[in-house]
Short mmCIF file of C-alpha atoms in Angstrom, two decimals:
data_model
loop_
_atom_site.label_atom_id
_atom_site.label_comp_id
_atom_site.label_asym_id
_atom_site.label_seq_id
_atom_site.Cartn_x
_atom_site.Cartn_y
_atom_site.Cartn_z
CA UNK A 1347 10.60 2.46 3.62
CA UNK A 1348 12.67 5.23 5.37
CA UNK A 1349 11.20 5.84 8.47
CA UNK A 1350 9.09 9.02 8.80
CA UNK A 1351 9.63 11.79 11.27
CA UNK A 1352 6.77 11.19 14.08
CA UNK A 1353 5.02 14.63 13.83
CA UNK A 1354 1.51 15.45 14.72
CA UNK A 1355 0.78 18.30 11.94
CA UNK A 1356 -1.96 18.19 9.74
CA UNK A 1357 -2.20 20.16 6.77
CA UNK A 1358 -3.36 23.80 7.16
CA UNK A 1359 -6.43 23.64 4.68
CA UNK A 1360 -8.32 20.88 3.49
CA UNK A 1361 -10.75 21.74 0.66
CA UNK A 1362 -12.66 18.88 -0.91
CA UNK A 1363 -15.73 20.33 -2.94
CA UNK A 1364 -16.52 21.57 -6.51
CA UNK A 1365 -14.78 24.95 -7.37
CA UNK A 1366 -11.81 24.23 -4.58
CA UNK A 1367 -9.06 24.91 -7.66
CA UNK A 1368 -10.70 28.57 -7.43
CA UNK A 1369 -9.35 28.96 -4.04
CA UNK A 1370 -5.97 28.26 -4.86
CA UNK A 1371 -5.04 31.60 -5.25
CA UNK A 1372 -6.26 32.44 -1.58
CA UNK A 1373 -4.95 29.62 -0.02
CA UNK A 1374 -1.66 30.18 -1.38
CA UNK A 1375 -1.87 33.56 -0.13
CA UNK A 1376 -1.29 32.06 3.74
CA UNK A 1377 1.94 33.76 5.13
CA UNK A 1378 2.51 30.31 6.59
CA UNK A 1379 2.92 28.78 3.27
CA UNK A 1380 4.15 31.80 0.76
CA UNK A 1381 5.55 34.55 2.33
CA UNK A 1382 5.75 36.38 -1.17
CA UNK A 1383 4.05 34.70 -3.81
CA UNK A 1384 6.94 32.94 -5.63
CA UNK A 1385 5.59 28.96 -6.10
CA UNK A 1386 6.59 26.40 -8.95
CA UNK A 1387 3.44 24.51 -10.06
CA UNK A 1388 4.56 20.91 -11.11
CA UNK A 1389 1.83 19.85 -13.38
CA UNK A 1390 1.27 16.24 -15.17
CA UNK A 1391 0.72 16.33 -18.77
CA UNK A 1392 -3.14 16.84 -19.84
CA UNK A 1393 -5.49 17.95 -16.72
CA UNK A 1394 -2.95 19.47 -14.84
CA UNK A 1395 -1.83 21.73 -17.55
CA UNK A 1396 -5.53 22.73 -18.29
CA UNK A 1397 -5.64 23.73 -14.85
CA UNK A 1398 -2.88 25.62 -14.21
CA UNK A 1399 -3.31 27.93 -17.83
CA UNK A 1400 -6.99 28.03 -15.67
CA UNK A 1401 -6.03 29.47 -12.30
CA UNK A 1402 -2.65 31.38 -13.74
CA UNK A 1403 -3.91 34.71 -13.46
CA UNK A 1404 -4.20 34.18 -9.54
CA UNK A 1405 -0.41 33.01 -9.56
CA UNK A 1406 1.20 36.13 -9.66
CA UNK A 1407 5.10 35.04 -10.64
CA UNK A 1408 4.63 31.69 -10.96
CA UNK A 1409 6.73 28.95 -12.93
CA UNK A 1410 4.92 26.22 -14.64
CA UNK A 1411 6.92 22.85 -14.37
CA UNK A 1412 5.92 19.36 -16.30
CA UNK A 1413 6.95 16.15 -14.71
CA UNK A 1414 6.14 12.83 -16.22
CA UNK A 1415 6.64 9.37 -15.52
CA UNK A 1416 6.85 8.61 -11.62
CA UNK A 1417 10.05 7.92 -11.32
CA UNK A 1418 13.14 9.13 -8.96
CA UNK A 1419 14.79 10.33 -11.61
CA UNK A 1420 12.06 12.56 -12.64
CA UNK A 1421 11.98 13.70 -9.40
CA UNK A 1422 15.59 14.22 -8.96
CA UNK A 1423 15.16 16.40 -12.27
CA UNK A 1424 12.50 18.16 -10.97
CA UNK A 1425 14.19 19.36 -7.79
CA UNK A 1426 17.13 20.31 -9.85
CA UNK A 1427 14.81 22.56 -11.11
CA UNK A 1428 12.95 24.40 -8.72
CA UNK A 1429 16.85 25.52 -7.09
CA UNK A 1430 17.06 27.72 -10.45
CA UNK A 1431 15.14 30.35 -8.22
CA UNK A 1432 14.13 30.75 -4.74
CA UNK A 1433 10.54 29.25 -4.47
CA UNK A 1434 8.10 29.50 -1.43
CA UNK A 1435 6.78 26.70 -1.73
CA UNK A 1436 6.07 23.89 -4.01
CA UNK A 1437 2.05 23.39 -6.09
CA UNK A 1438 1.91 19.82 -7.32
CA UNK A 1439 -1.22 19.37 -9.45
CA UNK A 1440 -2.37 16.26 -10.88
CA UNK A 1441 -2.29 12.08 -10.11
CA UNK A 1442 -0.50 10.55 -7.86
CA UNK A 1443 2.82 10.34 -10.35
CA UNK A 1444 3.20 14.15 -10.58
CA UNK A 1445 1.83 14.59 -6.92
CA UNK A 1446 4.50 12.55 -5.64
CA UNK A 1447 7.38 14.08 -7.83
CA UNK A 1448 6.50 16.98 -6.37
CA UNK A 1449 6.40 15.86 -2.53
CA UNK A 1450 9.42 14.39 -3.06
CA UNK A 1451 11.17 17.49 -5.03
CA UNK A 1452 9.72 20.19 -2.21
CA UNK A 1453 10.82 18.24 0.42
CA UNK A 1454 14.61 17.82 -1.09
CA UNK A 1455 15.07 21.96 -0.56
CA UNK A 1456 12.92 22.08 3.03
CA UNK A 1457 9.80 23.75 0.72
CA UNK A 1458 5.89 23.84 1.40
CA UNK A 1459 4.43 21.58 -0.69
CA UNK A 1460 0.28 21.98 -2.04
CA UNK A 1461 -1.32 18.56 -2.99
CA UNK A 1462 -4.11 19.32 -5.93
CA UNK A 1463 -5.30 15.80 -6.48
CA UNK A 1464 -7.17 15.70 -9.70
CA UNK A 1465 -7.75 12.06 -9.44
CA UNK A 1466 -8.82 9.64 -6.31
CA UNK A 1467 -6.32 6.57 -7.26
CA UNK A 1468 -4.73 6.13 -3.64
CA UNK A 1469 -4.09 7.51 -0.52
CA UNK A 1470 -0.77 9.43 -1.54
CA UNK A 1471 -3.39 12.41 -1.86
CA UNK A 1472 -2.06 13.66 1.57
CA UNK A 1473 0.88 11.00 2.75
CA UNK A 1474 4.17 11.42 3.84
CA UNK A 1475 5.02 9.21 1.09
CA UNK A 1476 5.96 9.76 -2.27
CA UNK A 1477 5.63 6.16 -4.09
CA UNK A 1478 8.60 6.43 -7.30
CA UNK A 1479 10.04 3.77 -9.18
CA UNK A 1480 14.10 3.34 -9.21
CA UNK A 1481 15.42 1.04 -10.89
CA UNK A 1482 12.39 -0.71 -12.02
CA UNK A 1483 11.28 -1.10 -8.74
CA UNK A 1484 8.75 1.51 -7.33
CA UNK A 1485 9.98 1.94 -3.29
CA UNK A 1486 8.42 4.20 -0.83
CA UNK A 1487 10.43 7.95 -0.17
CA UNK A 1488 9.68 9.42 2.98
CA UNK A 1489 8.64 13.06 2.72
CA UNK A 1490 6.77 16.12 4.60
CA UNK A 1491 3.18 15.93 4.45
CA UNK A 1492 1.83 18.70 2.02
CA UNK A 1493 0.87 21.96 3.88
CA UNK A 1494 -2.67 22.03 2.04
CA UNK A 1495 -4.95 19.61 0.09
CA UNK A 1496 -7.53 20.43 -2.51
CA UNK A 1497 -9.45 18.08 -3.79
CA UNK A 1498 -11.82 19.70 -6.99
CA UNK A 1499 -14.34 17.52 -7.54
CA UNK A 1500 -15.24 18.75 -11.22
CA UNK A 1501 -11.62 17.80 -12.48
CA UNK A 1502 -12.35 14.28 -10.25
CA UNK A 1503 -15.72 13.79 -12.48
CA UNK A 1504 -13.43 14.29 -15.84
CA UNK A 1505 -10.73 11.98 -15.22
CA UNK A 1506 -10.93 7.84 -15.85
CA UNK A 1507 -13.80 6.33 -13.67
CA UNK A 1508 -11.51 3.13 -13.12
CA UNK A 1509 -8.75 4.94 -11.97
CA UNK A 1510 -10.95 7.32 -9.49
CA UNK A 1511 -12.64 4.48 -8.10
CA UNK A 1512 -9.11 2.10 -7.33
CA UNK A 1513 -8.95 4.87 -4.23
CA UNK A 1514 -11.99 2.54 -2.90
CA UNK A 1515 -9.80 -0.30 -3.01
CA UNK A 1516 -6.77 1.60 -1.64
CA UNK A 1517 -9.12 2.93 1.69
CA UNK A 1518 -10.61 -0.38 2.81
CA UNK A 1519 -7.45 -2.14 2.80
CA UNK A 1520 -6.83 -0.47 5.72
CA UNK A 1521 -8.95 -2.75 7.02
CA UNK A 1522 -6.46 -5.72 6.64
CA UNK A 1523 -3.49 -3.37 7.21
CA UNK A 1524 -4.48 -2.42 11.08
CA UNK A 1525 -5.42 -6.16 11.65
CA UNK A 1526 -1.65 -7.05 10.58
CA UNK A 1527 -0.89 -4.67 13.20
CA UNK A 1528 -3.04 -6.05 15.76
CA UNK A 1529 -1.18 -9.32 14.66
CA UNK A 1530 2.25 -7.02 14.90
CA UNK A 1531 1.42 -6.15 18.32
CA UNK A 1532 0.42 -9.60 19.74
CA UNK A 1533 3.46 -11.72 18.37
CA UNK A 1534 6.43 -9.32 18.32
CA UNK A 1535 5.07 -6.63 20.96
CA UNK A 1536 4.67 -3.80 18.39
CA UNK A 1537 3.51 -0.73 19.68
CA UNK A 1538 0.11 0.61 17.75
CA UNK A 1539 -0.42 4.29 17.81
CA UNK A 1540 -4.17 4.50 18.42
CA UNK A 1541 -4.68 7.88 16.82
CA UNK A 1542 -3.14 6.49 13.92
CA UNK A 1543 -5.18 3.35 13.88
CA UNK A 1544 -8.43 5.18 14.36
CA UNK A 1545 -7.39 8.04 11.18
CA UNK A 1546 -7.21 4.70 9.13
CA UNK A 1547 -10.40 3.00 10.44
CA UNK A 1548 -12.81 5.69 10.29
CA UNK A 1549 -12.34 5.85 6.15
CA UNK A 1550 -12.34 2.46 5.94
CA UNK A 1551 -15.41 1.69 7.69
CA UNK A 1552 -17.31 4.60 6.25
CA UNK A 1553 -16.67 3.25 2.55
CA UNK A 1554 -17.10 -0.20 3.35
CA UNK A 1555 -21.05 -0.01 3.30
CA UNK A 1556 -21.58 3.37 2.41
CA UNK A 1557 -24.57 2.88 -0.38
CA UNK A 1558 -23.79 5.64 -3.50
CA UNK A 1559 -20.61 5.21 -6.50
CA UNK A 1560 -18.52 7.67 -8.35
CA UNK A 1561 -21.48 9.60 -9.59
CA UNK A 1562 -22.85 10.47 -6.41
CA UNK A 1563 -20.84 13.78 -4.90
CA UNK A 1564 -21.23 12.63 -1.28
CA UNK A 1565 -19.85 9.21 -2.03
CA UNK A 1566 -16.87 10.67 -3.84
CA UNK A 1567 -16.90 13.43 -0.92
CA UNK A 1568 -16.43 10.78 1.54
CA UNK A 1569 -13.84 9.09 -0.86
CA UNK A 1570 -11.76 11.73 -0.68
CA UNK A 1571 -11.81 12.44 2.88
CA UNK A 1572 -10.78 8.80 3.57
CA UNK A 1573 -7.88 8.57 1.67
CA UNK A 1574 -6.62 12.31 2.87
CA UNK A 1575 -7.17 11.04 6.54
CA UNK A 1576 -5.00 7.69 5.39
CA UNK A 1577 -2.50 9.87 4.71
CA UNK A 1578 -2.91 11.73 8.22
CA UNK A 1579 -2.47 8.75 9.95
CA UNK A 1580 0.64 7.34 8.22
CA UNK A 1581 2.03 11.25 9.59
CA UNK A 1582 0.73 10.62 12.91
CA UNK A 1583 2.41 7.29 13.56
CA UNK A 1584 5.45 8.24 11.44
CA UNK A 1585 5.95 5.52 9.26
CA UNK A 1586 2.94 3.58 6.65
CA UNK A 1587 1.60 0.83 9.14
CA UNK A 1588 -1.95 2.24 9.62
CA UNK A 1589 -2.26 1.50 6.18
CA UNK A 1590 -0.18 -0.71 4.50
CA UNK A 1591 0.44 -4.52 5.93
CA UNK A 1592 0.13 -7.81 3.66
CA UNK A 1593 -1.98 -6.18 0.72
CA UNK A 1594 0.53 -3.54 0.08
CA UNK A 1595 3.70 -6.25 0.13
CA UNK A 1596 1.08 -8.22 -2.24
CA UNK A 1597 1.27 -4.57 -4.31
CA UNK A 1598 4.95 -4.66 -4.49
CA UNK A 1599 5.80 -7.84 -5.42
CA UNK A 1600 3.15 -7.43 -8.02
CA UNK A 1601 4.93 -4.31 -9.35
CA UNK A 1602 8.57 -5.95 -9.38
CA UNK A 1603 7.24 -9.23 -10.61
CA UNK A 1604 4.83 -8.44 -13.36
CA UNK A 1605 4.55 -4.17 -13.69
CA UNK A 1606 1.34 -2.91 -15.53
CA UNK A 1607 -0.61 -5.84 -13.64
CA UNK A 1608 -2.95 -3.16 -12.45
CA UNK A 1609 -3.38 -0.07 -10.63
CA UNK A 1610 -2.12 0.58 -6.99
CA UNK A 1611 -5.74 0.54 -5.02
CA UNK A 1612 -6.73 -2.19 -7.49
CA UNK A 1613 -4.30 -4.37 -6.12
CA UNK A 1614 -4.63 -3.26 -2.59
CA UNK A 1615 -8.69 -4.41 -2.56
CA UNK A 1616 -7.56 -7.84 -4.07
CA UNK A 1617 -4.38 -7.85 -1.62
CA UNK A 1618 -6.81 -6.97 1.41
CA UNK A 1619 -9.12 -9.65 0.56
CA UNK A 1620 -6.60 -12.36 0.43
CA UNK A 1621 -5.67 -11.53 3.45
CA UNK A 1622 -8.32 -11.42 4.97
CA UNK A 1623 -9.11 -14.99 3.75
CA UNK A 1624 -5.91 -16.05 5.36
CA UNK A 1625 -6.79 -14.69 8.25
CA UNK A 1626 -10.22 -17.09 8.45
CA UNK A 1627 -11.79 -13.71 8.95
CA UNK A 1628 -15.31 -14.78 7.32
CA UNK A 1629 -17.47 -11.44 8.58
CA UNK A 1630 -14.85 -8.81 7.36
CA UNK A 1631 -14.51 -11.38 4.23
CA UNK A 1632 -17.97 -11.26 3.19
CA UNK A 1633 -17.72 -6.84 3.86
CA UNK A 1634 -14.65 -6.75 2.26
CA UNK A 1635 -15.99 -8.75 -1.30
CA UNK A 1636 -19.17 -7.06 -1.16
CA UNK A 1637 -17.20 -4.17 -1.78
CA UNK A 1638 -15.13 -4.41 -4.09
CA UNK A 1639 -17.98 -6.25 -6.37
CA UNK A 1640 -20.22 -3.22 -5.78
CA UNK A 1641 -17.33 -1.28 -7.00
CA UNK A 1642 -16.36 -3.36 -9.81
CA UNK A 1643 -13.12 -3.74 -8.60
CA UNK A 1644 -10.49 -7.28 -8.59
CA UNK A 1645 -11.18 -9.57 -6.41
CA UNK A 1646 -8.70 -12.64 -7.71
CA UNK A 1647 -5.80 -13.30 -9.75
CA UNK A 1648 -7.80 -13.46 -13.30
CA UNK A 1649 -9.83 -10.18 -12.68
CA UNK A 1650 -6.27 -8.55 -12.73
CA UNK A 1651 -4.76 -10.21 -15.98
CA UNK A 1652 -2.57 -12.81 -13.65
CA UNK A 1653 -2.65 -16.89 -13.76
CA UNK A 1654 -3.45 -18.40 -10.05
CA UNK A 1655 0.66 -19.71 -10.68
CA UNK A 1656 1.70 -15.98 -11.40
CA UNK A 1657 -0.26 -14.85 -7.86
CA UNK A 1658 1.24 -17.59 -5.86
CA UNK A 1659 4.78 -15.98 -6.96
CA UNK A 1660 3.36 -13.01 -6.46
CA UNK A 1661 2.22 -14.15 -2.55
CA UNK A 1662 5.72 -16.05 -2.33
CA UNK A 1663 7.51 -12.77 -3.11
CA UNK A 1664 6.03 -10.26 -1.13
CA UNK A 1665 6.80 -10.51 2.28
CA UNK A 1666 10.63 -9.87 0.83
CA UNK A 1667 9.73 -6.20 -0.13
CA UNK A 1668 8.99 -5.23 3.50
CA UNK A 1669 11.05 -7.67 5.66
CA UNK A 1670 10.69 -5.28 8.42
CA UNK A 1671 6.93 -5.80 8.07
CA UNK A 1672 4.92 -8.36 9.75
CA UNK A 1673 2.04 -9.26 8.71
CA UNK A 1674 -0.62 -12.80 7.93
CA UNK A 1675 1.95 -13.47 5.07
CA UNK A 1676 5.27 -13.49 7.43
CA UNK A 1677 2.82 -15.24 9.88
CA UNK A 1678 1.87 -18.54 8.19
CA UNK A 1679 4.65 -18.79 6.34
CA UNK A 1680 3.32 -21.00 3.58
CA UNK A 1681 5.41 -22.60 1.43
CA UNK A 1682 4.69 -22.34 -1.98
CA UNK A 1683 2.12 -25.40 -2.66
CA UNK A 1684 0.48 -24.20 0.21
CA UNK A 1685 0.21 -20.60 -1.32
CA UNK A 1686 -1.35 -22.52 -4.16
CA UNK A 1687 -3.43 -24.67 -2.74
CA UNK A 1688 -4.39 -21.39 -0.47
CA UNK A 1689 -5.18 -19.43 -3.61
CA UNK A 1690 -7.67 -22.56 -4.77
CA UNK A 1691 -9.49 -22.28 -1.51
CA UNK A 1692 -9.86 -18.70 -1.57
CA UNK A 1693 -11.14 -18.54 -5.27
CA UNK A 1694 -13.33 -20.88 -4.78
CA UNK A 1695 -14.43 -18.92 -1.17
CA UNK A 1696 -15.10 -15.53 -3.90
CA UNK A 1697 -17.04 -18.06 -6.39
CA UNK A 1698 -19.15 -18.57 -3.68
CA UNK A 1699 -20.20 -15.22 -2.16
#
């Protein structure tokens, strides 16, 4: 991934509560982020059209864009777009495929760029990262972190429970993701910014045995203020480390490998807890698993539609999609009949818990 520019700024409002899309208006209405009311809303077909024809009226002049897809191209298309008039700044409202079209597109032209997340899939809520796929492949874009977040927890309610509650999977993998930098730190010197490790922990933990689910506001409250301060610690550190070690390379080479396994935080709860197993971690194992059963989220390789042979290529591939990165995977080193014989130990470690 492109390396981010090391900046301290957090976004100027962070609204996560029922009736935040109401505030839009308002919000936009911050000299520091409109000067004069001209903003494109990028919108994802379904929810985020509803809400946009819903808070029009408090848009004054402005244009309504659809983006679909995820992909750079999109994206490319999209900021093609929004130079067809001078914008203030840049609305995305939606998942994480139009929010991330839209990070990407605002940052292109230097823009102010509003994060409405409609949906709680992953931490890209508030990152300096807009995940798109090229070429088949989705890589990581480096952008500007949006200048406000809202997070409307009546549009969260309406959209797919699985996908809302993958964010869970995407937050505590930051668990494994700081103890590959730990690792990062010990054998190659890495430097670990500790405001940036701390913004990643302090989700984490709180979800990890936090008692409540997707029907219970202060759980989802507390959902959603994890994954928006994931995304302030990737912008404090400048780059995705606080967050993303061997679990997100397991992502990746799940994505190029076999696309439409499963969803992004899905992968990154099943990723984390591998890890972790490598690791011989056994008290942030058992956490970890507890979890993601309470959740009803993956936990191994037939939970997520994959053979134990397809997630030992999986393993095999992925430290090649970050070979920057280091991490338990580019630790060991295991060839691959030890990634399978690994993967036996391990399920047979989640049979047992």
């Amino acid at each position: 991934m492109p390396l981010l520019a090391r900046s301290v700024q957090t976004p100027l409002h962070i609204d996560v509560r029922r009736g935040a899309v109401a505030d839009l208006g308002r919000i936009l209405a911050d000299g520091r982020i409109s000067a004069g009311g001209d903003v494109a809303v990028v919108v994802g077909p379904g929810q985020g059209e509803r809400i946009a024809e819903m808070i029009r009226p408090s848009l004054g002049s402005a244009d309504v864009y659809t983006t679909t897809g995820g992909t750079l191209d999109a994206a490319l298309e999209l900021a093609a777009k929004l130079r067809s008039r001078s914008y203030d700044a840049v609305v995305g409202i939606g998942g994480g495929k139009t929010v991330d079209a839209a990070k990407y597109a605002a940052n292109r032209w230097g823009m102010p760029m509003v994060s409405v997340a409609t949906s709680l899939a992953n931490d890209g809520i508030a990152s300096p990262v807009a995940s798109l796929i090229n070429d088949g492949v989705k890589g990581s874009y480096g952008v500007h972190i949006p200048y406000a977040v809202i997070v409307d927890l009546d549009f969260v309610e309406n959209g797919p429970e699985r996908v809302n509650r993958a964010g869970i999977g995407d937050v505590i993998s930051n668990i494994s993701a700081l103890a590959d930098w730990d690792l990062g730190r010990e054998i190659r010197g890495e430097p670990v910014d500790g405001l940036a490790a701390s913004l990643s922990r302090v989700g984490a933990e709180a979800i990890l045995n936090m008692p409540g689910d997707m029907q219970d506001d202060v759980f989802v409250t507390v959902l959603a203020e994890a994954l928006i301060s994931s995304g302030l610690a990737m912008a404090v550190c400048g780059s995705s480390r606080p967050c993303s070690g061997g679990c997100h390379e397991i992502i990746h080479a799940a994505d190029t490998l076999y696309p439409g396994t499963a969803s992004h935080g899905e992968l990154a709860g099943l990723g984390a807890l591998f890890c972790t197993f490598l690791r011989g971690d056994e008290r942030r194992f058992g956490q970890l698993s507890d979890c993601l059963v309470r959740h009803s989220l993956p936990r191994t390789a037939a939970d997520v539609g994959l053979t134990r042979e397809q997630l030992a290529e999986v393993v095999d591939f992925a430290p090649k999609t970050r070979p920057d990165r280091y991490t338990i995977l580019e630790h060991l080193t295991l060839s691959p009949d030890e990634i399978r014989r690994k993967l036996a130990e391990y399920d047979d470690a989640v049979a047992n818990r």
